[in-house]
Short mmCIF file of C-alpha atoms and ligand atoms in Angstrom, two decimals:
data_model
loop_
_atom_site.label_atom_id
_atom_site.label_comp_id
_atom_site.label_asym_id
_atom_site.label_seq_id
_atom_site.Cartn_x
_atom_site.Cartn_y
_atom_site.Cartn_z
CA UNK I 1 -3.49 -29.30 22.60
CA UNK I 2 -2.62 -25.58 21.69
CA UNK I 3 -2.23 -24.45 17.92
CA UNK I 4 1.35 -23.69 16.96
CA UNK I 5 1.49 -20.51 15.61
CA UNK I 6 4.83 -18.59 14.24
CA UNK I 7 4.91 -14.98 14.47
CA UNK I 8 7.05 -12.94 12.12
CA UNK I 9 5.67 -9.47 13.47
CA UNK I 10 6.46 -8.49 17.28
CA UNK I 11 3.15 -7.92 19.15
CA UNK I 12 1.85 -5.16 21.59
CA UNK I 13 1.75 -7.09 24.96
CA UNK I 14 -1.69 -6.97 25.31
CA UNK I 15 -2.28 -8.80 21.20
CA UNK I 16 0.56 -11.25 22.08
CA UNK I 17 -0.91 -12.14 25.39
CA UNK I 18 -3.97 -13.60 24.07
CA UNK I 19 -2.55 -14.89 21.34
CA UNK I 20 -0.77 -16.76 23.65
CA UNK I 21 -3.61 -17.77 25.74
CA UNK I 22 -4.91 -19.79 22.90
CA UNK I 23 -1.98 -20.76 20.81
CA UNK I 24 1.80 -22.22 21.30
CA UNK I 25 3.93 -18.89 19.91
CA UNK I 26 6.79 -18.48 18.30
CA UNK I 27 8.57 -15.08 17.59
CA UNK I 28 10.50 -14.36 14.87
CA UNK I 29 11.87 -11.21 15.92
CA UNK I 30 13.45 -10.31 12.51
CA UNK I 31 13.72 -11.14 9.43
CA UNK I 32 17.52 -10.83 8.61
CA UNK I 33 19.66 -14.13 7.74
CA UNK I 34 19.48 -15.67 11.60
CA UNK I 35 15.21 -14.99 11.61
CA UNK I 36 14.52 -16.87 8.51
CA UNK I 37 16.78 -19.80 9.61
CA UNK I 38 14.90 -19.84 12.52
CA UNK I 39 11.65 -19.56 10.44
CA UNK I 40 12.59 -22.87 8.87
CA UNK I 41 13.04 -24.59 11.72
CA UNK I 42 9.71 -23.21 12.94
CA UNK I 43 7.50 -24.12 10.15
CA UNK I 44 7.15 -27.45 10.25
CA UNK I 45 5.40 -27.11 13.55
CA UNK I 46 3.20 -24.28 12.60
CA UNK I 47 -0.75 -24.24 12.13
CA UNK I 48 -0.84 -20.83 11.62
CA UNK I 49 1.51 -17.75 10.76
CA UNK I 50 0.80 -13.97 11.32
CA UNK I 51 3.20 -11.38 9.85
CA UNK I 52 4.03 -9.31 6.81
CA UNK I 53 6.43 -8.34 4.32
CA UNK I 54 7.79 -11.80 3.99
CA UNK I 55 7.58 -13.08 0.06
CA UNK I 56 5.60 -16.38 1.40
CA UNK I 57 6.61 -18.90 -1.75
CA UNK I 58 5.44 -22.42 -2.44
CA UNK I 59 8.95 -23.45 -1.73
CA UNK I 60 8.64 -21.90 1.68
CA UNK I 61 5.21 -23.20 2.75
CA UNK I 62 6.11 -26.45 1.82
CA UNK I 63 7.99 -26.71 4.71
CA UNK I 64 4.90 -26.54 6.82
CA UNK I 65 3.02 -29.43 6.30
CA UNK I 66 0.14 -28.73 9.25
CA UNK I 67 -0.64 -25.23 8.08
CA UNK I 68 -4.17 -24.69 8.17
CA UNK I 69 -3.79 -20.51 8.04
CA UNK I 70 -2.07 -17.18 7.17
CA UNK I 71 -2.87 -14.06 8.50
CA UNK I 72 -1.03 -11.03 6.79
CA UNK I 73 -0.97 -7.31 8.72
CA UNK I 74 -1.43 -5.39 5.73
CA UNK I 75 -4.30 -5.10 3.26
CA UNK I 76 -2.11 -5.64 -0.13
CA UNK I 77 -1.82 -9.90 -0.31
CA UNK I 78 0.22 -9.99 -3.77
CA UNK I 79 3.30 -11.37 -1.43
CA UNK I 80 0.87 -14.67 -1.40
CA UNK I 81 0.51 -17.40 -3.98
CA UNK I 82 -3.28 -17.09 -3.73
CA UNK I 83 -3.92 -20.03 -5.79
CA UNK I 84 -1.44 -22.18 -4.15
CA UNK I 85 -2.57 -21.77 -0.88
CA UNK I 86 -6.17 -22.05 -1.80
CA UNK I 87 -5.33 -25.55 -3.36
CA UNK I 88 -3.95 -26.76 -0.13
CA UNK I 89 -7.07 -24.90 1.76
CA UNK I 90 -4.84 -22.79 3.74
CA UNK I 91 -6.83 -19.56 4.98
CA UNK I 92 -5.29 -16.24 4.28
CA UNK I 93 -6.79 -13.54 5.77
CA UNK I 94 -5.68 -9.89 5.28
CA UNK I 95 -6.63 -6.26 7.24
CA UNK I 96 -8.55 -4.15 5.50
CA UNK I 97 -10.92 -1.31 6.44
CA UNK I 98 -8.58 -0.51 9.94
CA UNK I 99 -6.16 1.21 7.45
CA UNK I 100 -8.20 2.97 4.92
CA UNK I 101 -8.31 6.38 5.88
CA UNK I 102 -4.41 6.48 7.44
CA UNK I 103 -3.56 5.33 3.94
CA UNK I 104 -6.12 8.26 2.19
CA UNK I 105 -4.19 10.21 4.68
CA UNK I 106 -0.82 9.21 3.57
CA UNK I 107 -1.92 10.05 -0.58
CA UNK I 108 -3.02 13.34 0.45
CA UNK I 109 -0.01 14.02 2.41
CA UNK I 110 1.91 13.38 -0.98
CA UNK I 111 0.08 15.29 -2.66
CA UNK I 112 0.10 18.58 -0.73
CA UNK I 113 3.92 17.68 0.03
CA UNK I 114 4.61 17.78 -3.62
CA UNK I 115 2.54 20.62 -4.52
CA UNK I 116 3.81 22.75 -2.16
CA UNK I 117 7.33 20.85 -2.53
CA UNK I 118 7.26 21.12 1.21
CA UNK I 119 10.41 18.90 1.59
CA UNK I 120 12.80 20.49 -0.66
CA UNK I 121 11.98 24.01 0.97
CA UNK I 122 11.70 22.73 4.85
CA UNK I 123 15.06 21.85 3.88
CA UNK I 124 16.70 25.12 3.05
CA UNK I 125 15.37 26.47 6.26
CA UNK I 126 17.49 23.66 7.23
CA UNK I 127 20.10 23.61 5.84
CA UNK I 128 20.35 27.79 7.22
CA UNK I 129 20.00 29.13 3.04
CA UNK I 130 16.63 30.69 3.87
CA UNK I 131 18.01 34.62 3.35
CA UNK I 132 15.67 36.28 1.72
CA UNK I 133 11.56 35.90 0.50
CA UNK I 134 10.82 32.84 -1.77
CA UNK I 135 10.56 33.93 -5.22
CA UNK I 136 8.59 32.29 -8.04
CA UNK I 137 11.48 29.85 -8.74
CA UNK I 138 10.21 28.24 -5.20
CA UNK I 139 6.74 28.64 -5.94
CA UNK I 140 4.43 25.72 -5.61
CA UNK I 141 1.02 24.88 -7.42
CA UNK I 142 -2.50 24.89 -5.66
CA UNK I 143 -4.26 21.70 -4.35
CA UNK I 144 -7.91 23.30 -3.93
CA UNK I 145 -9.94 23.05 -6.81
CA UNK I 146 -7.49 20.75 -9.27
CA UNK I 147 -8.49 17.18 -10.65
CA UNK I 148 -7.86 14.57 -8.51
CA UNK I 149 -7.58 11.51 -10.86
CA UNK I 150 -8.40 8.30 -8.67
CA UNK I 151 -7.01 4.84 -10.16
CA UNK I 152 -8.14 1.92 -8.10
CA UNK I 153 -11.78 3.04 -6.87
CA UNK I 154 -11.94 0.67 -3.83
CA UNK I 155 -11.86 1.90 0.04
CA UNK I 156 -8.59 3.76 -0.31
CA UNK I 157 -9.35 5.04 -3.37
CA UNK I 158 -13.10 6.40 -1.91
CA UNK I 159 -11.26 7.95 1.48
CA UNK I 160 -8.96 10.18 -1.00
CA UNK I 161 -11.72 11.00 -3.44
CA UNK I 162 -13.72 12.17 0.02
CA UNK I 163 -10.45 14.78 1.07
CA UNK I 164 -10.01 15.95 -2.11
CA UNK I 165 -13.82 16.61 -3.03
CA UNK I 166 -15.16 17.96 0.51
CA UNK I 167 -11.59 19.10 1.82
CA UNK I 168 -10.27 20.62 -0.87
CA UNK I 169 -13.23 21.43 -3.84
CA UNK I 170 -11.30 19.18 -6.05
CA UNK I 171 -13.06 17.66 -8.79
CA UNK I 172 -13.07 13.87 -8.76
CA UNK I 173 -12.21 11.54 -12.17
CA UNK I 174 -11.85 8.27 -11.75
CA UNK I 175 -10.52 4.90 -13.11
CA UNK I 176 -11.73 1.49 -12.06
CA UNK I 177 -12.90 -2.14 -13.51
CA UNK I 178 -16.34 -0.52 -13.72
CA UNK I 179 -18.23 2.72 -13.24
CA UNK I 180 -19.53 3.06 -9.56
CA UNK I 181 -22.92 5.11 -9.50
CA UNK I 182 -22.50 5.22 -5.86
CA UNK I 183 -19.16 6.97 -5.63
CA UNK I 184 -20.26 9.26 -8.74
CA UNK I 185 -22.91 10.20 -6.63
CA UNK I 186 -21.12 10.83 -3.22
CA UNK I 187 -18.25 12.86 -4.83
CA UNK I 188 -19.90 14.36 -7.82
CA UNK I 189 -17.45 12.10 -9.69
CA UNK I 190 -16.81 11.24 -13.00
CA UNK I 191 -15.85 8.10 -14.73
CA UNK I 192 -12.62 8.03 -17.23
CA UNK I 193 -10.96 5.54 -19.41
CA UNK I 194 -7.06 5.51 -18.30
CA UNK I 195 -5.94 7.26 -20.82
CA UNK I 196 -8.50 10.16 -20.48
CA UNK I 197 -7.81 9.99 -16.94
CA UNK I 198 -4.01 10.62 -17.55
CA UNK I 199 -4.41 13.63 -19.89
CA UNK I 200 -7.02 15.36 -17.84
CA UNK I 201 -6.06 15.23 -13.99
CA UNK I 202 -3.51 17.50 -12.19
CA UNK I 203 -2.78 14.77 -9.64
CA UNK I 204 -2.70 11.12 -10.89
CA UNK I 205 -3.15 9.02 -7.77
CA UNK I 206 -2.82 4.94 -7.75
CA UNK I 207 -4.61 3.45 -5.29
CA UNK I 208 -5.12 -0.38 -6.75
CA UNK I 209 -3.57 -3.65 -5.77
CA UNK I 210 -0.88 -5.17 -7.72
CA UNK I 211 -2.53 -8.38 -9.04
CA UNK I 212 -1.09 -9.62 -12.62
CA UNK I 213 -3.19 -7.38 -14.48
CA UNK I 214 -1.78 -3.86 -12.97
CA UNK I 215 1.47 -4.65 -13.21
CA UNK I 216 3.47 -1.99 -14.94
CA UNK I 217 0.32 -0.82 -15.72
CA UNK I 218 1.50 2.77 -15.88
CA UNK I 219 4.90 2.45 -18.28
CA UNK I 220 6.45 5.27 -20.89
CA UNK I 221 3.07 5.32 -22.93
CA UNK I 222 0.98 6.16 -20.14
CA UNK I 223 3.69 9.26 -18.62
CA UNK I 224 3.23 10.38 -22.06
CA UNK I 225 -0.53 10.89 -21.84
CA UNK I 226 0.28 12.87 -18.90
CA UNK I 227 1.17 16.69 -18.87
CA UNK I 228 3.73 18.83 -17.51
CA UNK I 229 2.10 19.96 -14.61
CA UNK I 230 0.64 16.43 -14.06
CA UNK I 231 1.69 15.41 -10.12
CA UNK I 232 1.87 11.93 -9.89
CA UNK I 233 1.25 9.93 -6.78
CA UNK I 234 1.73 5.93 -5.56
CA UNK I 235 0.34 4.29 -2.67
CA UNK I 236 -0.46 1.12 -3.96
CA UNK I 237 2.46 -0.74 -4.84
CA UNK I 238 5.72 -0.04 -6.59
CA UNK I 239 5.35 -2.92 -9.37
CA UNK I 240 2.03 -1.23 -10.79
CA UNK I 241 4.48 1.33 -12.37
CA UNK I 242 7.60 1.08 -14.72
CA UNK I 243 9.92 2.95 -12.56
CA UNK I 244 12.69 3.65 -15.30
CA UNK I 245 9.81 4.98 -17.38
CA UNK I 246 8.80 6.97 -14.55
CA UNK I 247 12.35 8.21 -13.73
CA UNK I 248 13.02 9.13 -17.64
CA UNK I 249 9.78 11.02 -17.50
CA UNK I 250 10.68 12.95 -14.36
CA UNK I 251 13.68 13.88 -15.87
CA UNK I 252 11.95 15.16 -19.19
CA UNK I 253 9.55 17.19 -17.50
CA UNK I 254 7.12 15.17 -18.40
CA UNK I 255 5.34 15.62 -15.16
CA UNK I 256 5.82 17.75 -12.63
CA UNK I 257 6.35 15.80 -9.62
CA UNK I 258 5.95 12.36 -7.13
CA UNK I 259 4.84 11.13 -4.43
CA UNK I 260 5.79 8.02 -3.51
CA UNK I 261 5.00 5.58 -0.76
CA UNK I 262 5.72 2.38 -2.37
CA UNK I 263 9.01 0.90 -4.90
CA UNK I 264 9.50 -1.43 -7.24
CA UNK I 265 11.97 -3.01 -4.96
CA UNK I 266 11.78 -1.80 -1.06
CA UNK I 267 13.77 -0.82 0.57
CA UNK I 268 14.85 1.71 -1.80
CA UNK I 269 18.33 1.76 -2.62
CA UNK I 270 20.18 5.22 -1.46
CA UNK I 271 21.57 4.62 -5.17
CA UNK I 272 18.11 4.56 -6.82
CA UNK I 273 17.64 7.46 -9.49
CA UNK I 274 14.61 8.44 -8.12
CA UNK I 275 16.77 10.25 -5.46
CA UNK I 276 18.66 12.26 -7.77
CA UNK I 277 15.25 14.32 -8.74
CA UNK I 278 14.54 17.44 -7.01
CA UNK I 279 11.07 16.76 -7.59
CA UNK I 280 10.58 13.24 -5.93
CA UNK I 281 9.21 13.06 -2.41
CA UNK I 282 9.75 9.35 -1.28
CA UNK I 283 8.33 8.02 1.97
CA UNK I 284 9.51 4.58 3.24
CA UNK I 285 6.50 2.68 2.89
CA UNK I 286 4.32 4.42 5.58
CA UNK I 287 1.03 4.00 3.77
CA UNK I 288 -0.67 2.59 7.24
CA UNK I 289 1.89 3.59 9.57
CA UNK I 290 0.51 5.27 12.31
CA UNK I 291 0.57 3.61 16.27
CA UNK I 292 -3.39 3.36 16.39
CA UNK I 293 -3.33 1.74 12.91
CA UNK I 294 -0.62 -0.84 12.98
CA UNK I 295 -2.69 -1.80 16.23
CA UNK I 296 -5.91 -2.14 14.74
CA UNK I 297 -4.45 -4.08 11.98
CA UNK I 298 -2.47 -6.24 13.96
CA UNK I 299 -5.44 -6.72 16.28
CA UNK I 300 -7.63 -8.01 13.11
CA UNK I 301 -4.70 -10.17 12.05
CA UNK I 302 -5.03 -12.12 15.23
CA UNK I 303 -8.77 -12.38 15.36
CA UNK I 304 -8.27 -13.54 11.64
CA UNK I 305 -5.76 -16.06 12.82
CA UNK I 306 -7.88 -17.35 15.74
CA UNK I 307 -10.59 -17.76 13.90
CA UNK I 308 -9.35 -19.70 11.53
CA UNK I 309 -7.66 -21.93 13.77
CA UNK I 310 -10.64 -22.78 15.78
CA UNK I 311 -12.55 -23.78 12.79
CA UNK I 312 -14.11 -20.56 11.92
CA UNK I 313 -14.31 -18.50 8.97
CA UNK I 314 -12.00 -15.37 9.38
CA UNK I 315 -13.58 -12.19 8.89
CA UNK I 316 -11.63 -11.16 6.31
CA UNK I 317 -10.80 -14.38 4.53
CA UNK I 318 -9.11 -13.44 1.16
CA UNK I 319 -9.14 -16.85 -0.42
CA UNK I 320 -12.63 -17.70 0.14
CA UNK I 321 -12.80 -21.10 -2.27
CA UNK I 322 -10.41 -22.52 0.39
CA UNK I 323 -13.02 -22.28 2.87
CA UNK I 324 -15.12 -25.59 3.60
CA UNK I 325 -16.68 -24.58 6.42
C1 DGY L 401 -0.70 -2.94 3.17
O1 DGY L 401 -1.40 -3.09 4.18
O2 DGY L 401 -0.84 -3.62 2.16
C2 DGY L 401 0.35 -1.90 3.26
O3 DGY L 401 0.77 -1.46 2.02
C3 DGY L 401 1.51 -2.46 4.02
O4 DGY L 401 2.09 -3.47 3.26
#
């Protein structure tokens, strides 16, 4: 008989159809009030689930007695209770590599947008004010040849250290759990402790996961190590950063500018602070959001998923003590 699997991410035809030549599907086609009642009714059939950006709580997975796997279309798994689902051996599995250099992509196009504060001047072209030469009050500040600072040293954080070091002659700090020889070697970078890091680099870039150990890891104490002209950029996740801290220190001139992909709560409000900056650029989450990308990844979810379903160990199993294979 056919694995039941719930689906709270549409498909390209081609992914669903062979997902659905080896597995009973359900589609959640949204996640609004009528999608999650219609997730509850759906889980406690389900063997395996495939979406993401669904908070995916004991309370919920209760409900699903028979599930045996979870694969998530996104890299970042802190929407999981890792232990929880390890303890009933429930597989997660999770997409990384297929989005690293989209998302190094992404950083770098917050970093030249802010720099060059490309948004607030495309939009005086716009808005028809564009009537006579910029002066310096519309100035930007260079990219090529300032200090990227890199926190988070995995994939993501390698793919931005590579544009900014052979793109752009930037030299590379960095801040991790450990030095990496490798990377110092490949980028010419250099090691920093976080607070070194903060004082030293024009652009401050977070590229780590939010686990409980990163959360609000960058609060008023660490804005304060940075400098006025210090650009300040998140991919990773909103909770790694205080974001009234970050707001107060915006609004101090503490730093210059930033870039932000990522919220403490998402979507952002249209009331948040952070929009009444000039010098915030905030993208909706876009990290990995091209058409090839959000195809690979959803492609590796499902190969995760029917993996795991048939017994074998997903390629990129996140919880790996739940495996008994
Ligand atoms: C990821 O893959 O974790 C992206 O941030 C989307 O959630």
């Amino acid at each position: 008989m056919k694995k039941h699997v719930v689906l709270y991410k549409k498909l390209s035809p081609p992914l669903m159809a062979r997902l659905q030549q080896q597995a009973e599907v359900t589609l959640i086609e949204s996640l609004d009030a009528a999608g999650l009642a219609q997730l509850h009714d759906a889980l406690p059939r389900a063997h395996g689930l495939l979406g993401a950006s669904l908070k995916l709580d004991a309370a919920l997975l209760d409900l699903a007695p028979h599930l045996q796997a979870i694969a998530s279309v996104s890299v970042g798994v802190d929407n999981y209770d890792i232990d929880y689902l390890t303890e009933r051996r429930i597989l997660l599995s999770n997409t990384p590599d297929v989005l690293t250099e989209t998302t190094a992509d992404t950083g770098f196009a917050l970093i030249l947008t802010t720099a060059r504060r490309v948004v607030e001047l495309a939009n005086i072209v716009r808005a028809g004010e564009w009537t006579r030469n910029v002066g310096p009050a519309h100035f930007g500040t260079d990219v090529h040849g300032k200090t990227l600072g890199i926190i988070g040293m995995g994939r993501i954080g390698e793919a931005l250290a590579q544009r900014g070091h052979f793109g752009f002659g930037m030299p590379i700090i960095y801040h991790s759990h450990s030095p990496k020889p490798a990377v110092e070697q490949r980028f010419d970078a250099q090691y920093r402790s976080l607070a070194a890091l903060l004082q030293e680099a024009d652009f401050v870039c977070l590229t780590l996961p939010l686990t409980a150990e990163t959360e609000r890891l960058i609060g008023a104490e660490q804005f304060a190590q940075m400098r006025p002209e210090t650009i300040f950029i998140n991919i990773s996740r909103g909770k790694v950063v205080d974001e009234a801290a970050m707001v107060d220190a915006l609004r101090a001139g503490q730093i210059r500018a930033a870039g932000l992909d990522v919220f403490e709560r998402e979507p952002l409000g249209s009331d948040s602070p952070l929009l009444q900056t000039h010098n915030v650029v905030a993208t909706p989450h876009i990290g990995s959001a091209t058409h090839e990308t959000r195809e690979a990844m959803a492609a590796c979810a499902v190969d995760n998923l029917l993996a795991a379903l048939a017994g074998e160990r997903p390629q990129n199993l996140v919880n790996t003590d739940a495996w008994q294979g």
